[in-house]
Structure formats: C-alpha cells, structure tokens
Short mmCIF file of C-alpha atoms in Angstrom, two decimals:
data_model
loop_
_atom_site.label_atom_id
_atom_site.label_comp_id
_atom_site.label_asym_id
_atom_site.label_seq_id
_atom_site.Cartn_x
_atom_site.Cartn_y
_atom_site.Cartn_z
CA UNK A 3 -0.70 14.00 -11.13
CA UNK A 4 -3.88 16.24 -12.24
CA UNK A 5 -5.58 18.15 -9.67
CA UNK A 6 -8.68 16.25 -10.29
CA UNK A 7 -7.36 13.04 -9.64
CA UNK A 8 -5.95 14.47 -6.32
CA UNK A 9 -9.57 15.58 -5.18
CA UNK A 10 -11.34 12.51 -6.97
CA UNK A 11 -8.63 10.39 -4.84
CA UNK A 12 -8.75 12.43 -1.88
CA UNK A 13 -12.95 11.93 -1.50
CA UNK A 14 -12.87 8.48 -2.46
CA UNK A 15 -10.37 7.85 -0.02
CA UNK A 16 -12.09 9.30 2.66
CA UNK A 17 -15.86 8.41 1.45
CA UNK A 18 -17.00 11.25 2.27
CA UNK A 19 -19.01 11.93 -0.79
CA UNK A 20 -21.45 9.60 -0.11
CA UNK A 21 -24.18 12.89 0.13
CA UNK A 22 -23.16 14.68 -2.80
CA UNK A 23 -24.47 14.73 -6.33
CA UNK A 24 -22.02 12.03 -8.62
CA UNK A 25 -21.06 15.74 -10.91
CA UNK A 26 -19.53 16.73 -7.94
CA UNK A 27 -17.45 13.39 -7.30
CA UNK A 28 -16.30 13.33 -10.61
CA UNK A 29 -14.95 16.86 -11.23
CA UNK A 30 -12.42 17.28 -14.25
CA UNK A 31 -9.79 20.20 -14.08
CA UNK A 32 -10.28 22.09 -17.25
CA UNK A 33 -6.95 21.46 -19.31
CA UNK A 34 -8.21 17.47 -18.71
CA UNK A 35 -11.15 18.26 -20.67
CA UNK A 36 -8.69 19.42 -24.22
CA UNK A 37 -7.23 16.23 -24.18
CA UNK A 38 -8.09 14.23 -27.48
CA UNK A 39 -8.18 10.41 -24.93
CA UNK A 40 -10.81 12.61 -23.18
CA UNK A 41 -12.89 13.56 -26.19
CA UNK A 42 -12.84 10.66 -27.65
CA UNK A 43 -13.91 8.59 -24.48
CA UNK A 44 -16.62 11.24 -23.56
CA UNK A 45 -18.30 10.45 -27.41
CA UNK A 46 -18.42 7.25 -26.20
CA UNK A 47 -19.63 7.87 -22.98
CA UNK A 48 -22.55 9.72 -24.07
CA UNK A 49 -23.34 6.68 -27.01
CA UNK A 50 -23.71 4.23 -23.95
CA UNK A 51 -26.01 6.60 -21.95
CA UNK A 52 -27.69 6.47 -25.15
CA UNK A 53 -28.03 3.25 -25.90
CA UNK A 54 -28.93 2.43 -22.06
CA UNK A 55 -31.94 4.90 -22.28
CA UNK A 56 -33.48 2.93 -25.11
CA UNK A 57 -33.13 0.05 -23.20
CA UNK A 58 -34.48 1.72 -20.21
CA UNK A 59 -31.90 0.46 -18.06
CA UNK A 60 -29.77 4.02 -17.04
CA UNK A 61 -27.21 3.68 -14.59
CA UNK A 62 -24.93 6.45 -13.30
CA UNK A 63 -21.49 5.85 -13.98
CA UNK A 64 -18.67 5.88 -10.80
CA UNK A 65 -15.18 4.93 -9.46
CA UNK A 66 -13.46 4.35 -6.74
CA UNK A 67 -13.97 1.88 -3.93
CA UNK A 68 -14.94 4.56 -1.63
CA UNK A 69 -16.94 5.92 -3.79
CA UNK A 70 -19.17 3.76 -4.52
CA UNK A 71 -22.69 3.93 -1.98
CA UNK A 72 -23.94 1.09 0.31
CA UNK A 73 -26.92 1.13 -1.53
CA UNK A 74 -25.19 0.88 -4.66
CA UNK A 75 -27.80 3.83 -6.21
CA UNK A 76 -27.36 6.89 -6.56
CA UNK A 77 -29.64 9.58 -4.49
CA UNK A 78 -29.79 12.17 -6.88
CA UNK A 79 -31.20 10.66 -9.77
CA UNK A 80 -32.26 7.03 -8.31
CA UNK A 81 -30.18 5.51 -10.73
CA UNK A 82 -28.43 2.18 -10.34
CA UNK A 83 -24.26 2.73 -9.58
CA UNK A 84 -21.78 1.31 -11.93
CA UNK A 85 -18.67 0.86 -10.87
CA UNK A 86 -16.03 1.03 -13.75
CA UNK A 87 -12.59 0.31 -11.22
CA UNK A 88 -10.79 2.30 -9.02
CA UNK A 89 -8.20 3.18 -12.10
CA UNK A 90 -8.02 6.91 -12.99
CA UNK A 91 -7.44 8.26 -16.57
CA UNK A 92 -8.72 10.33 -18.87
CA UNK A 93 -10.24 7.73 -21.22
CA UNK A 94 -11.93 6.80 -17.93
CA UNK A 95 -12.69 9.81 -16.71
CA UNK A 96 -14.37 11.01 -20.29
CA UNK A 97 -16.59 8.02 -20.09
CA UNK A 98 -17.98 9.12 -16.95
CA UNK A 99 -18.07 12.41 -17.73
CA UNK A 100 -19.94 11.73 -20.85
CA UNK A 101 -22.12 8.44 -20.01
CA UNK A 102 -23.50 10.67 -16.67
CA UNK A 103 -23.73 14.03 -18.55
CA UNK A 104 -26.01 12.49 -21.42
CA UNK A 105 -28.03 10.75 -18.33
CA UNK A 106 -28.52 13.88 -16.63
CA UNK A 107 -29.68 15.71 -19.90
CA UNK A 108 -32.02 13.12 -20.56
CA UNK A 109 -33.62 13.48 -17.16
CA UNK A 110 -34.33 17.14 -17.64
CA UNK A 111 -35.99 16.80 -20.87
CA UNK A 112 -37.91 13.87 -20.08
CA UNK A 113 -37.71 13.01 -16.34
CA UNK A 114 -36.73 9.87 -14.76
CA UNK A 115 -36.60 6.79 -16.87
CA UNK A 116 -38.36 3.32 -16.05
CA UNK A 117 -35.78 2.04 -14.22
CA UNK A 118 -35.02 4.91 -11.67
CA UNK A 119 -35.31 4.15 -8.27
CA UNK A 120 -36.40 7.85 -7.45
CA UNK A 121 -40.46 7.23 -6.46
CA UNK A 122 -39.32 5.21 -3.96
CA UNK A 123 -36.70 7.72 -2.25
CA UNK A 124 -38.09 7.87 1.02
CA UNK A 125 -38.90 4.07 1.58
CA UNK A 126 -35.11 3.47 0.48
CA UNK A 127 -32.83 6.25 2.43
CA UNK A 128 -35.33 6.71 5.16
CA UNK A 129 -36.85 3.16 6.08
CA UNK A 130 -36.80 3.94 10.13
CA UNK A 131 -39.21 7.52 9.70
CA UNK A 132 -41.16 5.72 6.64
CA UNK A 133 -42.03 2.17 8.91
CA UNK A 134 -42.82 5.18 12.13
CA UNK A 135 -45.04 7.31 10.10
CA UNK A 136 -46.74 3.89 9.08
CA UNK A 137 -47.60 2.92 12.34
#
C-alpha cells in the first residue's frame, strides 16, 4: 500500500486527529496525486464543492470511522462532516482532496458560508466555560 493510506489508516485508527485541521487527515503522497483516477475524481470533487456553495449547504468531506468527530463538524471551518466510507482509493481520495480544497478556497475569498457553524465555536466546543462565564 501507499504511504498515505498507511498514515490516513494509522490516525483513523487511533482517532487521534480529532484536533487537527481535515488537510492534515487527508494527506496524499505526491506520486498519488499523477494518477489519472485521482485527477479525474479531484475535477469532480471540486464541481460538488461547487455546486454545494450555491446551495449554501458546504460540508467538509472525510473518511474513516475514526475519523469522523463526535460532533460530526468540523472545527476548523465549522462545516458539517461528511462521511464518504471507510474505503481508501484514489478516486476517493481525489474527491476529498478536491471537494475540501475548493471549500477551503472559497472560504478565503469570501469567508464562511451560511451554513457554517463557525460564529457559534465557543458555545459548541466549549459549553462548560461558555454556561460559567454566563453565570
């Protein structure tokens, strides 16, 4: 196997990624990238980002059971999660890489879309300090 799917595998198995930024989750080795599956799947990827953002209904894309966060968003961007499987290949793994690249671009042109979760950070990952600080 690919030395991303080892480290892909290798987090999700754990779940120890459940801090880190979904780019980092889903790193592709470089000679993964050249394949034509890949390409192809990263067009289509980026079409479905796309189309979502029109809609105004972004998610980030993900795999992997342990992957995938108890609060089913993701921190970074306040996104909701999809989970596409736990099956690793590179028509799956150019989706991702496409669908959450085109997100990401998107939210450094024009910020955070309708549907992101991000305003509401604190009140979401840090309920016990928000409710004390209400007090």
């Amino acid at each position: 196997m690919r030395s991303s799917v080892i480290v892909v595998l290798s987090l999700a198995w754990t779940g120890g990624v459940r801090g880190q930024d979904m780019r980092d989750r889903m790193r592709v080795a470089d000679d993964e990238k050249g394949t034509w599956p890949y390409k192809d799947a990263y067009r289509k990827g980026r079409a479905e980002a796309d189309q979502q953002l029109k809609d105004q209904c972004a998610t980030i894309d993900t795999l992997g059971f342990g992957a995938w966060p108890a609060e089913r968003l993701d921190r970074g961007t306040g996104l909701p999660c999809y989970l596409l499987g736990c099956m690793m290949s590179d028509e799956i793994l150019g989706r991702i890489g496409g669908h959450n690249d085109r997100i990401r671009e998107y939210l450094k042109q024009q910020g955070y879309p309708k549907c992101s979760y991000k305003p509401w950070e604190k009140e979401l990952f840090g309920l016990k300090a928000y409710t004390e600080s209400r007090r």
